[in-house]
Coordinates of C-alpha atoms and ligand atoms in Angstrom, one line a residue:
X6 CA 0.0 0.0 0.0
X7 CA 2.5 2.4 0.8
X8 CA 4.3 1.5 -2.6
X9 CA 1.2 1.9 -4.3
X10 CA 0.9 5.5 -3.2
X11 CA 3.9 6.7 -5.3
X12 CA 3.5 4.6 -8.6
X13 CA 3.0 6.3 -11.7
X14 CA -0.9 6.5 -13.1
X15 CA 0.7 5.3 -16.3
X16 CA 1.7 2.1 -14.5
X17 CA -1.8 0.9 -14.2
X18 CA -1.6 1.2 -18.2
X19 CA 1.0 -1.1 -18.6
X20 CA 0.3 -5.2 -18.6
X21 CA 3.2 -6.2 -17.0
X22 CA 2.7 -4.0 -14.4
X23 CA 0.2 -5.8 -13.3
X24 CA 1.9 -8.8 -13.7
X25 CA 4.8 -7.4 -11.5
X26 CA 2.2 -6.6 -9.0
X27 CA 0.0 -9.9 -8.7
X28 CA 3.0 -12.0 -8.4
X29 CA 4.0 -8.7 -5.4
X30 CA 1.0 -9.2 -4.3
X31 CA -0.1 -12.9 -3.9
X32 CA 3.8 -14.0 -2.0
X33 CA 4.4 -10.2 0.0
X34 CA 2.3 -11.9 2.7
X35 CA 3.8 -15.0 3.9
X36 CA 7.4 -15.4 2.0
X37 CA 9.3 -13.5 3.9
X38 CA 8.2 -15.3 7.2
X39 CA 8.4 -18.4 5.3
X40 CA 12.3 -18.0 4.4
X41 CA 12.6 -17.2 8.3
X42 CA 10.7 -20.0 9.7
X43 CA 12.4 -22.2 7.4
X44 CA 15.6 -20.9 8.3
X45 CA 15.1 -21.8 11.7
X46 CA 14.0 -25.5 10.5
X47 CA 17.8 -25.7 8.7
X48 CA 19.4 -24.2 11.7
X49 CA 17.5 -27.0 14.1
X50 CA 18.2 -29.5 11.2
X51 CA 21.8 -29.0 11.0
X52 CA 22.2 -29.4 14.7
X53 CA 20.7 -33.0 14.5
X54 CA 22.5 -34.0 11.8
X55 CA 25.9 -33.4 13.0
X56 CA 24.7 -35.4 16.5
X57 CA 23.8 -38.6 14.1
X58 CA 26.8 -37.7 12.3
X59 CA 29.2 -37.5 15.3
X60 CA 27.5 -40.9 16.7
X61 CA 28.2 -42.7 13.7
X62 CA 31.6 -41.2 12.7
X63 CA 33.2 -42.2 16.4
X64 CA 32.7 -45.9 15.0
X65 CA 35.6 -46.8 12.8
X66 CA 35.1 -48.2 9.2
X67 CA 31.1 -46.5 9.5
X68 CA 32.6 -42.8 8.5
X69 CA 32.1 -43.8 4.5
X70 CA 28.6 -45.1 5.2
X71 CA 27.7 -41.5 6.5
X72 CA 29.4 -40.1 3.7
X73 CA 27.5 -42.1 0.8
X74 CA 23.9 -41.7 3.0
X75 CA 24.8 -38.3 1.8
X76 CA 26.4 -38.7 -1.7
X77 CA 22.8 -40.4 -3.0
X78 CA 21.2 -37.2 -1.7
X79 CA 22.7 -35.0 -4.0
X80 CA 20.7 -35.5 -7.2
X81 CA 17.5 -35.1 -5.0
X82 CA 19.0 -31.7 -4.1
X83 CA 19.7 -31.0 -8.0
X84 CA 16.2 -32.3 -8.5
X85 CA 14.4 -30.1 -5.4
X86 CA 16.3 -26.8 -7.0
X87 CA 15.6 -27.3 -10.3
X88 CA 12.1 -27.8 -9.7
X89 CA 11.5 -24.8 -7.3
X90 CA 13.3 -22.9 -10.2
X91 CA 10.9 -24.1 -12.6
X92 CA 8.4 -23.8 -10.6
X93 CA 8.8 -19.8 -9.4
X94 CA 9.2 -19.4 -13.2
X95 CA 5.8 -20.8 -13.8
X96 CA 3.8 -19.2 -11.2
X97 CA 5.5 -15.6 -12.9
X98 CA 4.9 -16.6 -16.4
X99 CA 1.4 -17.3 -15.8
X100 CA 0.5 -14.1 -13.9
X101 CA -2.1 -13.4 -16.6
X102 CA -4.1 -16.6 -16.3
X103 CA -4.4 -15.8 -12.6
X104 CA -5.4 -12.7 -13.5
X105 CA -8.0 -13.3 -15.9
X106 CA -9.7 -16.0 -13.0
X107 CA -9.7 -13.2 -10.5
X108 CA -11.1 -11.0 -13.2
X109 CA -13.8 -13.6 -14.2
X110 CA -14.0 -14.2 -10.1
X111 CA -14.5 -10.3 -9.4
X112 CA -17.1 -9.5 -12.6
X113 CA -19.2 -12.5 -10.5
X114 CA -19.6 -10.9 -7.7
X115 CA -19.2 -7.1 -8.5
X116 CA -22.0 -5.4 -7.4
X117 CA -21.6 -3.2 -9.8
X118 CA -22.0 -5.8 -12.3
X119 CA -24.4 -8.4 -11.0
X120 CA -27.3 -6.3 -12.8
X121 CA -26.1 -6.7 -16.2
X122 CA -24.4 -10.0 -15.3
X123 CA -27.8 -11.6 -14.5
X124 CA -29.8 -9.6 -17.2
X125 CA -27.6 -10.4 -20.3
X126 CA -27.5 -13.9 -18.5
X127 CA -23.2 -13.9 -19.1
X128 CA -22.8 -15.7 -15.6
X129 CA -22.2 -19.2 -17.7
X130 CA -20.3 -17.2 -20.4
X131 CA -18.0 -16.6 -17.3
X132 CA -17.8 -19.2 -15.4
X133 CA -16.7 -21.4 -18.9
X134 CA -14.1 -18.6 -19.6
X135 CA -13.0 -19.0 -15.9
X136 CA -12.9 -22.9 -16.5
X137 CA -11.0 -23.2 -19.4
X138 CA -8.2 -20.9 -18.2
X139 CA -8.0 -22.9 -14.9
X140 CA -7.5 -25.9 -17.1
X141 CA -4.6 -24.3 -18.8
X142 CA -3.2 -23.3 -16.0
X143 CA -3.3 -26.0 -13.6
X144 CA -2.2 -28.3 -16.6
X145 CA 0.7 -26.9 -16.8
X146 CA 1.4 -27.0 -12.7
X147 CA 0.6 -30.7 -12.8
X148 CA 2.8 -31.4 -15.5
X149 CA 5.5 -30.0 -13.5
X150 CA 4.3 -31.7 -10.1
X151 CA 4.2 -35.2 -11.9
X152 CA 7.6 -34.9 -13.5
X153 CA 8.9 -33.4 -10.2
X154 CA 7.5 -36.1 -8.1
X155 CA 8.4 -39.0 -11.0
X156 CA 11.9 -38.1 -10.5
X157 CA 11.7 -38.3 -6.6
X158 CA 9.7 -41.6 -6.7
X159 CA 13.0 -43.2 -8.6
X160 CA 15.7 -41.3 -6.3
X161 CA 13.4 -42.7 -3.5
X162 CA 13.9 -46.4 -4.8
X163 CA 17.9 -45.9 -4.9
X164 CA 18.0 -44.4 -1.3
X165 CA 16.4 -47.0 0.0
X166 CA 18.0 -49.9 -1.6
X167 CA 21.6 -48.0 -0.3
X168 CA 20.0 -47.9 3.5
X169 CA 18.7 -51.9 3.2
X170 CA 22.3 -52.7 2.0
X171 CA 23.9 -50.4 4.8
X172 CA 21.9 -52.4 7.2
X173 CA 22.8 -56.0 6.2
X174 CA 26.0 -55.1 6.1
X175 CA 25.6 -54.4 9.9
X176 CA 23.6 -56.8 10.6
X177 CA 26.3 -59.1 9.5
X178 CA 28.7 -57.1 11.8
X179 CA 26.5 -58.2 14.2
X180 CA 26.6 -62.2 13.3
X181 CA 30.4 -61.6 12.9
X182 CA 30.2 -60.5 16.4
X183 CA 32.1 -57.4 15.9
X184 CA 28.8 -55.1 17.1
X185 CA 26.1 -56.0 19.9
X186 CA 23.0 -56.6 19.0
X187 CA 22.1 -53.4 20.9
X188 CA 24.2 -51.3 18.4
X189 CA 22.3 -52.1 15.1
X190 CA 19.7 -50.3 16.6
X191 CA 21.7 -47.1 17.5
X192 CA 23.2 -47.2 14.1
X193 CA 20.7 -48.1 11.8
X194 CA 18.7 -45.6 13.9
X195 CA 21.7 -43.0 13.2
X196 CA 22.3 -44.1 9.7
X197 CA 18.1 -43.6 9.2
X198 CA 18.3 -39.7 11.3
X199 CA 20.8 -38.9 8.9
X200 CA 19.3 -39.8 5.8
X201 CA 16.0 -38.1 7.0
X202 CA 17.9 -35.0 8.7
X203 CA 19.9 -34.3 5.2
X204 CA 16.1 -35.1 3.3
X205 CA 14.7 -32.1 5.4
X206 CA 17.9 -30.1 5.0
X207 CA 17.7 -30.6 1.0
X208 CA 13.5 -29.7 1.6
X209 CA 14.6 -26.9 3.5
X210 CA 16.9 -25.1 1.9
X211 CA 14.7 -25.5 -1.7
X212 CA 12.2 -23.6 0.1
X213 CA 14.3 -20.6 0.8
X214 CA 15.7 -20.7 -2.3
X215 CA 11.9 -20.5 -3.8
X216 CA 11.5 -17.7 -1.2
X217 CA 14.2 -15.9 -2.4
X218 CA 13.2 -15.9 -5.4
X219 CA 9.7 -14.8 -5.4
X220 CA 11.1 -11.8 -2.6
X221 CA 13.5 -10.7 -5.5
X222 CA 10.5 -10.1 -7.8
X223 CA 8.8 -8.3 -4.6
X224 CA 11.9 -6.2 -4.3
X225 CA 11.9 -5.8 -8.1
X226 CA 7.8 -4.2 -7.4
X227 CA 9.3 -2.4 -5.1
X228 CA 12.4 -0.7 -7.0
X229 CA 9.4 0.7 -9.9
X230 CA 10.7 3.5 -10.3
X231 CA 8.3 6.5 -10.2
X232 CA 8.6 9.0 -13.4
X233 CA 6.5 11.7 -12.3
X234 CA 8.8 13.7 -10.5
X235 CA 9.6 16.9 -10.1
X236 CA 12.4 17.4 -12.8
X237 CA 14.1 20.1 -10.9
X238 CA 16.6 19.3 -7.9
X239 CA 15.0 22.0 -5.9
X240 CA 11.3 21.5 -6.6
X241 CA 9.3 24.9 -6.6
X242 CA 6.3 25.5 -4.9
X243 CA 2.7 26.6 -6.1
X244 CA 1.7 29.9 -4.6
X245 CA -1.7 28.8 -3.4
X246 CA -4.4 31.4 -3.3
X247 CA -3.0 33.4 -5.9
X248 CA -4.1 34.1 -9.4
X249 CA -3.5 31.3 -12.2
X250 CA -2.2 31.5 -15.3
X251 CA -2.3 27.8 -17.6
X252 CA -0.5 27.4 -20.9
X253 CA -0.4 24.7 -23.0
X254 CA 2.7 24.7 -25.8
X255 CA 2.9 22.1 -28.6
X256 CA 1.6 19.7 -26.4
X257 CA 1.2 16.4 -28.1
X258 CA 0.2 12.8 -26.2
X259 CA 0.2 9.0 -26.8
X260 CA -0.7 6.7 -24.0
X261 CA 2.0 4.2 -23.0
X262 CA 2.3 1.5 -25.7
X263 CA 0.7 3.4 -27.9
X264 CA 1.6 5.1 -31.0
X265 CA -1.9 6.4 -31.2
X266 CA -1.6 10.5 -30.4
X267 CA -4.8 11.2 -28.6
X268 CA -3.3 14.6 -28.6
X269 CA -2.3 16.5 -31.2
X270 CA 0.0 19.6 -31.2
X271 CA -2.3 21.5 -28.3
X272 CA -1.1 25.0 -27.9
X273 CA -3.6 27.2 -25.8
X274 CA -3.8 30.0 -22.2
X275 CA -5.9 30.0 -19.6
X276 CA -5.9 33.2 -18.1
X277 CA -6.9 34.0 -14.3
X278 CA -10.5 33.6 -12.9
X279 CA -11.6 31.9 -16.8
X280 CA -14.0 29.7 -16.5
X281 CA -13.0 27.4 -19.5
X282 CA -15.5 24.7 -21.2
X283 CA -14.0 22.0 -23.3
X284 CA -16.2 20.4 -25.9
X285 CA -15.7 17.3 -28.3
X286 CA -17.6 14.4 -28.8
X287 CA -16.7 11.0 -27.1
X288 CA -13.1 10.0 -27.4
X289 CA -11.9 13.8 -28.5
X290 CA -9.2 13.7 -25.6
X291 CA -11.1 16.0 -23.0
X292 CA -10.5 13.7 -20.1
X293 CA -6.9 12.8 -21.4
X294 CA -6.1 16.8 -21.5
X295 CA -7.3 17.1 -18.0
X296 CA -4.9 14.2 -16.8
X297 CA -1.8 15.8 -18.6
X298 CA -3.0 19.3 -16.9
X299 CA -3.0 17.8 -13.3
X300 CA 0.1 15.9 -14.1
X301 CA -1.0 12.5 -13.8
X302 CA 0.8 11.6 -16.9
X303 CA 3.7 13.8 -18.8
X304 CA 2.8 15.1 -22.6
X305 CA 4.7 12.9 -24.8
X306 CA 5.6 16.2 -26.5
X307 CA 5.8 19.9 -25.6
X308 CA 4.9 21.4 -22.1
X309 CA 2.4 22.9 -19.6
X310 CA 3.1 25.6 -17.8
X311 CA 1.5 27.0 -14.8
X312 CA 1.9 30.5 -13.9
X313 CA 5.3 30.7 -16.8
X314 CA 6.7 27.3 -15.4
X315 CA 6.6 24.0 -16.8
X316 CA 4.6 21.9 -14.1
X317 CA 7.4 19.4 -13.6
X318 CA 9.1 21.5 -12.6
X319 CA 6.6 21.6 -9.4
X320 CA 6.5 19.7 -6.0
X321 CA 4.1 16.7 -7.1
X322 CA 2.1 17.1 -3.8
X323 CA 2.0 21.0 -4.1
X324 CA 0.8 20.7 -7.6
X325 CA -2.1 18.0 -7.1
X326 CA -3.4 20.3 -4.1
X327 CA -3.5 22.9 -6.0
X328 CA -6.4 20.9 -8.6
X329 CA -10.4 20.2 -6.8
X330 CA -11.2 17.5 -9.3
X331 CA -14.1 15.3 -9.7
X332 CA -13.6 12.9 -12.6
X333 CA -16.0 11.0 -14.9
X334 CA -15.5 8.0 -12.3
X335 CA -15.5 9.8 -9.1
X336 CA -14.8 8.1 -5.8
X337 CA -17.5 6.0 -4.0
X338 CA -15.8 5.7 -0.7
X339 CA -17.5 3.2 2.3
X340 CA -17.2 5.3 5.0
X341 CA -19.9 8.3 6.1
X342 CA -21.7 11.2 4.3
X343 CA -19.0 13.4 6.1
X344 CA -16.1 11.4 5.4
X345 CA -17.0 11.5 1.3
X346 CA -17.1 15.1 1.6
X347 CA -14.3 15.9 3.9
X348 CA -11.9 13.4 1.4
X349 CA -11.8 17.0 -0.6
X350 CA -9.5 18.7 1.6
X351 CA -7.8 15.9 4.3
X352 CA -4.7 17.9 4.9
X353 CA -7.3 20.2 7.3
X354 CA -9.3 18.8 10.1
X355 CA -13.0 18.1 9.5
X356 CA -14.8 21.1 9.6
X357 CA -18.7 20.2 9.9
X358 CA -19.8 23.7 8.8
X359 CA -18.0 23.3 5.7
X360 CA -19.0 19.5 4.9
X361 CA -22.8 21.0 5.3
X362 CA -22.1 24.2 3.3
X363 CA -20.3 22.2 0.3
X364 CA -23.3 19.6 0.9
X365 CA -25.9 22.6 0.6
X366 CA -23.7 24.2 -2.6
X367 CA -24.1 20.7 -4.5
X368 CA -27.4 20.3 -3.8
X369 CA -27.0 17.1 -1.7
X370 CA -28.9 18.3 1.7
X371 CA -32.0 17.5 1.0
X372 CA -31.6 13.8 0.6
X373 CA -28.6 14.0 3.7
X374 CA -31.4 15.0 6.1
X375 CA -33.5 12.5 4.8
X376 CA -30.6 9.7 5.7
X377 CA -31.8 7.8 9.2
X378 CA -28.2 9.2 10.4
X379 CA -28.0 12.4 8.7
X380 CA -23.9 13.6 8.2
X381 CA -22.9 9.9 10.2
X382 CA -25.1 7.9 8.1
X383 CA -22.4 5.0 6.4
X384 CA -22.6 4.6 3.1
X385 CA -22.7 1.2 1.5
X386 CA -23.4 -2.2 2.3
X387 CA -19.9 -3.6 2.3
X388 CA -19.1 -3.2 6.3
X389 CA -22.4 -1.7 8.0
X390 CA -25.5 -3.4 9.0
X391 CA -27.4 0.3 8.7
X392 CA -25.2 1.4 5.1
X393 CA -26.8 3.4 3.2
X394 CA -26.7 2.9 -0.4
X395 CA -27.3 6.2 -2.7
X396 CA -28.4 6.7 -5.9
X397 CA -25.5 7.1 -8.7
X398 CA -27.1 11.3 -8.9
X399 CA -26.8 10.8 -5.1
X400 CA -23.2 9.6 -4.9
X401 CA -22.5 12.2 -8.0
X402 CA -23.8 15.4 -5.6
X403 CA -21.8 14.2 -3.3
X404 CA -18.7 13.8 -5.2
X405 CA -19.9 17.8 -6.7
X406 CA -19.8 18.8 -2.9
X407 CA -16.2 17.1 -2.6
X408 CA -14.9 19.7 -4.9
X409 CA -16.9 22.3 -3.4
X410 CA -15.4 21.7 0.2
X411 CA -11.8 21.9 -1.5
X412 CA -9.7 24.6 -0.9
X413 CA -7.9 24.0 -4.3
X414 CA -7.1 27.2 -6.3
X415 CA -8.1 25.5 -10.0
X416 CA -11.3 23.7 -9.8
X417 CA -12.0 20.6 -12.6
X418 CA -15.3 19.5 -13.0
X419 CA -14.8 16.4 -15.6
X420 CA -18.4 15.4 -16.9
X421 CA -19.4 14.8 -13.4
X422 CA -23.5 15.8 -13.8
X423 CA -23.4 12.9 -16.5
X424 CA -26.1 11.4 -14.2
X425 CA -27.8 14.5 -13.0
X426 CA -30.6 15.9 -15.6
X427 CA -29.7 19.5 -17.8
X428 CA -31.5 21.5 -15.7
X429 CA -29.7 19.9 -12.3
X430 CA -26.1 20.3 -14.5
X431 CA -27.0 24.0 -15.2
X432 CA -27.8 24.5 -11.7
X433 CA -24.6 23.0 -10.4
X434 CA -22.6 24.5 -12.9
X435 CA -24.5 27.9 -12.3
X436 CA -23.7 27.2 -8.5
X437 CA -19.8 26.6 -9.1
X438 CA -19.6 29.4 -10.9
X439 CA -21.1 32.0 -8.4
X440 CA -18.9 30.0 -5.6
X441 CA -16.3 30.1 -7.3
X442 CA -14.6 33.3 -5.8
X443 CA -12.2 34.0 -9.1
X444 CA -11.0 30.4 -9.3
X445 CA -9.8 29.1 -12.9
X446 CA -13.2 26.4 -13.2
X447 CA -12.5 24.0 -15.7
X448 CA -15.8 22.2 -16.9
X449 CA -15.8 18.9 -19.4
X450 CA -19.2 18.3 -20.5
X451 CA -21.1 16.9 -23.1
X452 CA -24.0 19.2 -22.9
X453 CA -23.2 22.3 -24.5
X454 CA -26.2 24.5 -22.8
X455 CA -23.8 24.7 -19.9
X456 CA -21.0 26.2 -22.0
X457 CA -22.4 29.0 -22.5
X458 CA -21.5 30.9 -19.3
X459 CA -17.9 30.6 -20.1
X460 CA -15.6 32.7 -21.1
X461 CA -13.9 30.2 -22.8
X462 CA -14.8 27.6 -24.7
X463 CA -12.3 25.1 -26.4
X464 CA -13.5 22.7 -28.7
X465 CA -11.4 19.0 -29.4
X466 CA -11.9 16.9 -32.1
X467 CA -10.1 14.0 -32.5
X468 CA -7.5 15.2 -30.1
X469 CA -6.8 18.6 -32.2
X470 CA -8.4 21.9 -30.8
X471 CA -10.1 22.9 -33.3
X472 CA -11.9 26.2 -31.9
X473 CA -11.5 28.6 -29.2
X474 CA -14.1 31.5 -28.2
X475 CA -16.9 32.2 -26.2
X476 CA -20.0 31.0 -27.4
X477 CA -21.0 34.1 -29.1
X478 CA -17.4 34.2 -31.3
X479 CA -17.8 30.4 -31.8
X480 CA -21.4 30.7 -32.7
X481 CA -20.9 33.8 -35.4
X482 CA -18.0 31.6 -36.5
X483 CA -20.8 28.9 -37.9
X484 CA -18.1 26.3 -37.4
X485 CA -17.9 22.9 -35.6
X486 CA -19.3 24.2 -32.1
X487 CA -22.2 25.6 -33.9
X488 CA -22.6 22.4 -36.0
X489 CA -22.8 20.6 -32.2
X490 CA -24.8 23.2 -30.4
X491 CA -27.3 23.7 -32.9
X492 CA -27.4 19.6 -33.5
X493 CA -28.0 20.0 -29.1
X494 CA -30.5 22.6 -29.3
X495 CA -32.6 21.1 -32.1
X496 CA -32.7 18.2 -30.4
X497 CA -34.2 19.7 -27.6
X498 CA -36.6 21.4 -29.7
X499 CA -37.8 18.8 -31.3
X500 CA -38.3 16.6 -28.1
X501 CA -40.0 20.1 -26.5
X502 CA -42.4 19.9 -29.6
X503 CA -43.4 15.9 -29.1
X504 CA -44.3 16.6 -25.6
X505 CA -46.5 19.9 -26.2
X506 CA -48.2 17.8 -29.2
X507 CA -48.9 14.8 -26.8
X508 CA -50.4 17.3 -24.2
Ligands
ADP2 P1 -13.1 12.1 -23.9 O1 -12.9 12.5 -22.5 O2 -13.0 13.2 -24.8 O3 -14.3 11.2 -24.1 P2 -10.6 10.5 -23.5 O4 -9.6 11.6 -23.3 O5 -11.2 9.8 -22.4 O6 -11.8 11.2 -24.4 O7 -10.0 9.5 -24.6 C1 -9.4 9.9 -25.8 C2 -8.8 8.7 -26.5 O8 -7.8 8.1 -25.6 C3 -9.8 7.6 -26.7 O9 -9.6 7.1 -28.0 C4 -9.5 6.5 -25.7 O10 -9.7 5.2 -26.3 C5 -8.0 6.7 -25.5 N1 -7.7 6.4 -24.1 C6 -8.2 6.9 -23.0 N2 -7.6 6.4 -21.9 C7 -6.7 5.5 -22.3 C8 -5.7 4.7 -21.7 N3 -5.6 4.6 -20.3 N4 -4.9 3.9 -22.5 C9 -5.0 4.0 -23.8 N5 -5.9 4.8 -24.5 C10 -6.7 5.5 -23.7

């Protein structure tokens, strides 16, 4: 967890990433006590076997018998560390099939999912995709257990044909008289400790190797190097509370291993106190420019600057508190109404007043006092016998309150009213404005009646800006923002028309 809280966004873009992190994952909990239990084992192993040893090499002509008892364990030792090679190298390899039966696992019982899960009926779809990758995988471990264990069945037969020899030849000692009948026991009984002592040596010691291993692929998670960092020795600061400027210069962007530029050559200014709107249909890049404006990836080309200086040049911290951002996918947290609306500004302590004002800004009061707990009520069902579940407008006010109880200087609204109806979204975006006290606002949104109280709108297509204006410049222009507001507005019409004719 507290490696996950520096890794690069871009890591979660990468499949080997996860592959690095599932294997992390699945061994960081019990290898490393493992390896030290086991090392204990050897320690307590070792002890014993030089007793049996000493017992048996204070007897003259028996010294060689130890020595072979320990000879014929040597390809089992080849055999054990080969195997537990093979075998780490397995388990790593197949990171993805594991992956795709949690995946398959998880979509089962998402709750999320289980609606369309049970209404498209995919549960068997699922559970045969989940089948057929077990198969493969587990195929492939038994192939390796079998040939492992084929191996130690035949090394088995040899070191017990070499002890059933060793002991005939002292039971004939013991006819020839040169032992007492009391000694084949002690070192038959020695010769057996040994034999079993180096077995659990061998067993041992394969185990810490296979520890090793999987804790040099933990270390190797935990080495991931971060790459958004400041790029300054000295990072600077952000000078909260003050003014804003944004510029964008040449920026162009491809997500990692991709050559597809979702971004094309974006050069653009926000001044102070704008409230900008960025338009585009689905897939233009608006979400995308907004993670490359807060940093959470770096432009593949060209830079942003905030007030005059690139933004890697910034304190990371510094520079993500300076952004009140509510995504397309905000957060759901499980924890209480208060709690989801203090998560905007955790470096202060909770300040009720300000949880109910944001609550009140985003519209999200009325159904609070309506909650059987009011501010405490818990939200969801995961932990709580009394959580609450909310509505996805519910959750979305809250999330709008979120940014409202922020004190961050540039506040991002990213398409977060997509649930909320246009006249709700005009009202919020009305409110955020008002509130706004000469904050930069940034608004993404797909409905372009809310545009128009900006003083800037940019418009993506594609990933190119295409136009830049208010709405009056852009609408005099007769260009692609008209071509989508008046498609918008039309539509309205039209709808506005069917109902008045069905009254
Ligand atoms: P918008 O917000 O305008 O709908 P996005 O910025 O989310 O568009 O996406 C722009 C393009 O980038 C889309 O073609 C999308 O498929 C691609 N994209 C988005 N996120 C990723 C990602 N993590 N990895 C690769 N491609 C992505």
């Amino acid at each position: 967890m507290n490696k996950a809280k520096y890794l690069d966004v871009a890591s979660f873009d990468r499949p080997e990433f996860y592959e690095k992190l599932e294997n992390a994952n699945r061994e960081a909990g019990h290898r490393p006590i493992q390896v030290l239990s086991e090392t204990f084992d050897m320690i307590s192993t070792v002890i014993k076997l030089i007793s049996y040893m000493a017992i048996i090499l204070a007897v003259p002509n028996m010294w060689w018998m130890a020595l072979i008892m320990i000879a014929v364990s040597i390809p089992s030792t080849i055999i054990n560390f080969t195997y537990r090679r093979k075998t780490v190298n397995y388990m790593w390899r197949r990171s993805k099939e594991r992956r795709q039966m949690s995946y398959y696992t998880d979509l089962m019982v998402n709750k999320d999912m289980v609606k369309e899960i049970r209404m498209f009926n995919l549960s068997d779809t699922f559970i045969k995709r989940y089948s057929d990758v077990f198969n493969v995988y587990y195929k492939g471990l038994r192939r390796l257990i079998c040939s492992e264990y084929a191996w130690h069945i035949g090394l088995a037969i040899i070191h017990s044909a070499v002890s059933c020899l060793f002991y005939v030849l002292i039971a004939l000692k013991v006819m020839n008289r040169e032992f007492e009948i009391g000694d084949f026991t002690l070192y038959t009984g020695a010769l057996a400790s040994i034999s079993a002592a180096v077995g659990s040596l061998i067993t041992h010691s394969a185990h810490i190797y296979e520890g090793t291993l999987f804790i040099d692929n933990l270390i190797s998670f935990v080495k991931e190097e971060q790459t958004v960092v400041p790029s300054v020795e000295t990072p600077c600061s952000v000078d909260h509370g003050a003014p804003h400027t944004i510029e964008f210069e040449n920026v162009s962007f491809s997500y990692p291993g991709s050559d597809k530029k979702v971004l094309k050559n974006i050069s653009l200014k926000f001044r102070p106190g704008e409230t900008v709107v960025l338009v585009g249909l689905n897939g233009a890049g608006k979400t995308t420019f907004i993670k490359l404006l807060t940093r959470l990836y770096d432009p593949t080309e060209g830079r942003i600057l905030l007030d005059g200086k690139d933004i890697k040049e910034y304190d990371t911290t510094e520079l993500y508190k300076t952004f009140g951002i509510i995504f397309q996918d905000f957060g759901k947290y499980a924890a209480s109404i208060t709690e989801n609306i203090s998560y905007g500004n955790i470096s202060k302590n909770v300040d009720e007043e300000k949880v109910k004002d944001a609550a009140v800004q985003a519209n999200a009061q009325i159904f609070i006092d309506k909650l059987p707990e009011g501010y405490d009520t818990p939200l969801m069902r995961y932990f709580e016998q009394n959580g609450t579940e909310l509505s996805i407008g519910q959750w979305q006010k809250l999330a709008i309150a979120r940014a409202f109880y922020s004190d961050a200087d540039i506040l991002i609204l990213d398409e977060p009213t997509a649930s909320l109806d246009p006249m709700a979204e005009q009202e919020i975006f009305n409110q955020f404005d008002a509130l706004r006290q000469d904050k930069m606002t940034i608004f993404v949104s797909h409905r372009l009646s809310s545009a128009t109280i900006a003083s800037k709108i940019v418009v993506l297509e594609y990933g190119e800006l295409v136009e830049e204006g208010t709405h009056k410049e852009l609408m005099a222009k007769g260009g692609k923002y008209y071509e989508l507001f008046s498609t918008q507005a039309n539509r309205y019409i039209e709808s506005m028309e069917e109902d008045s004719q069905e009254k």
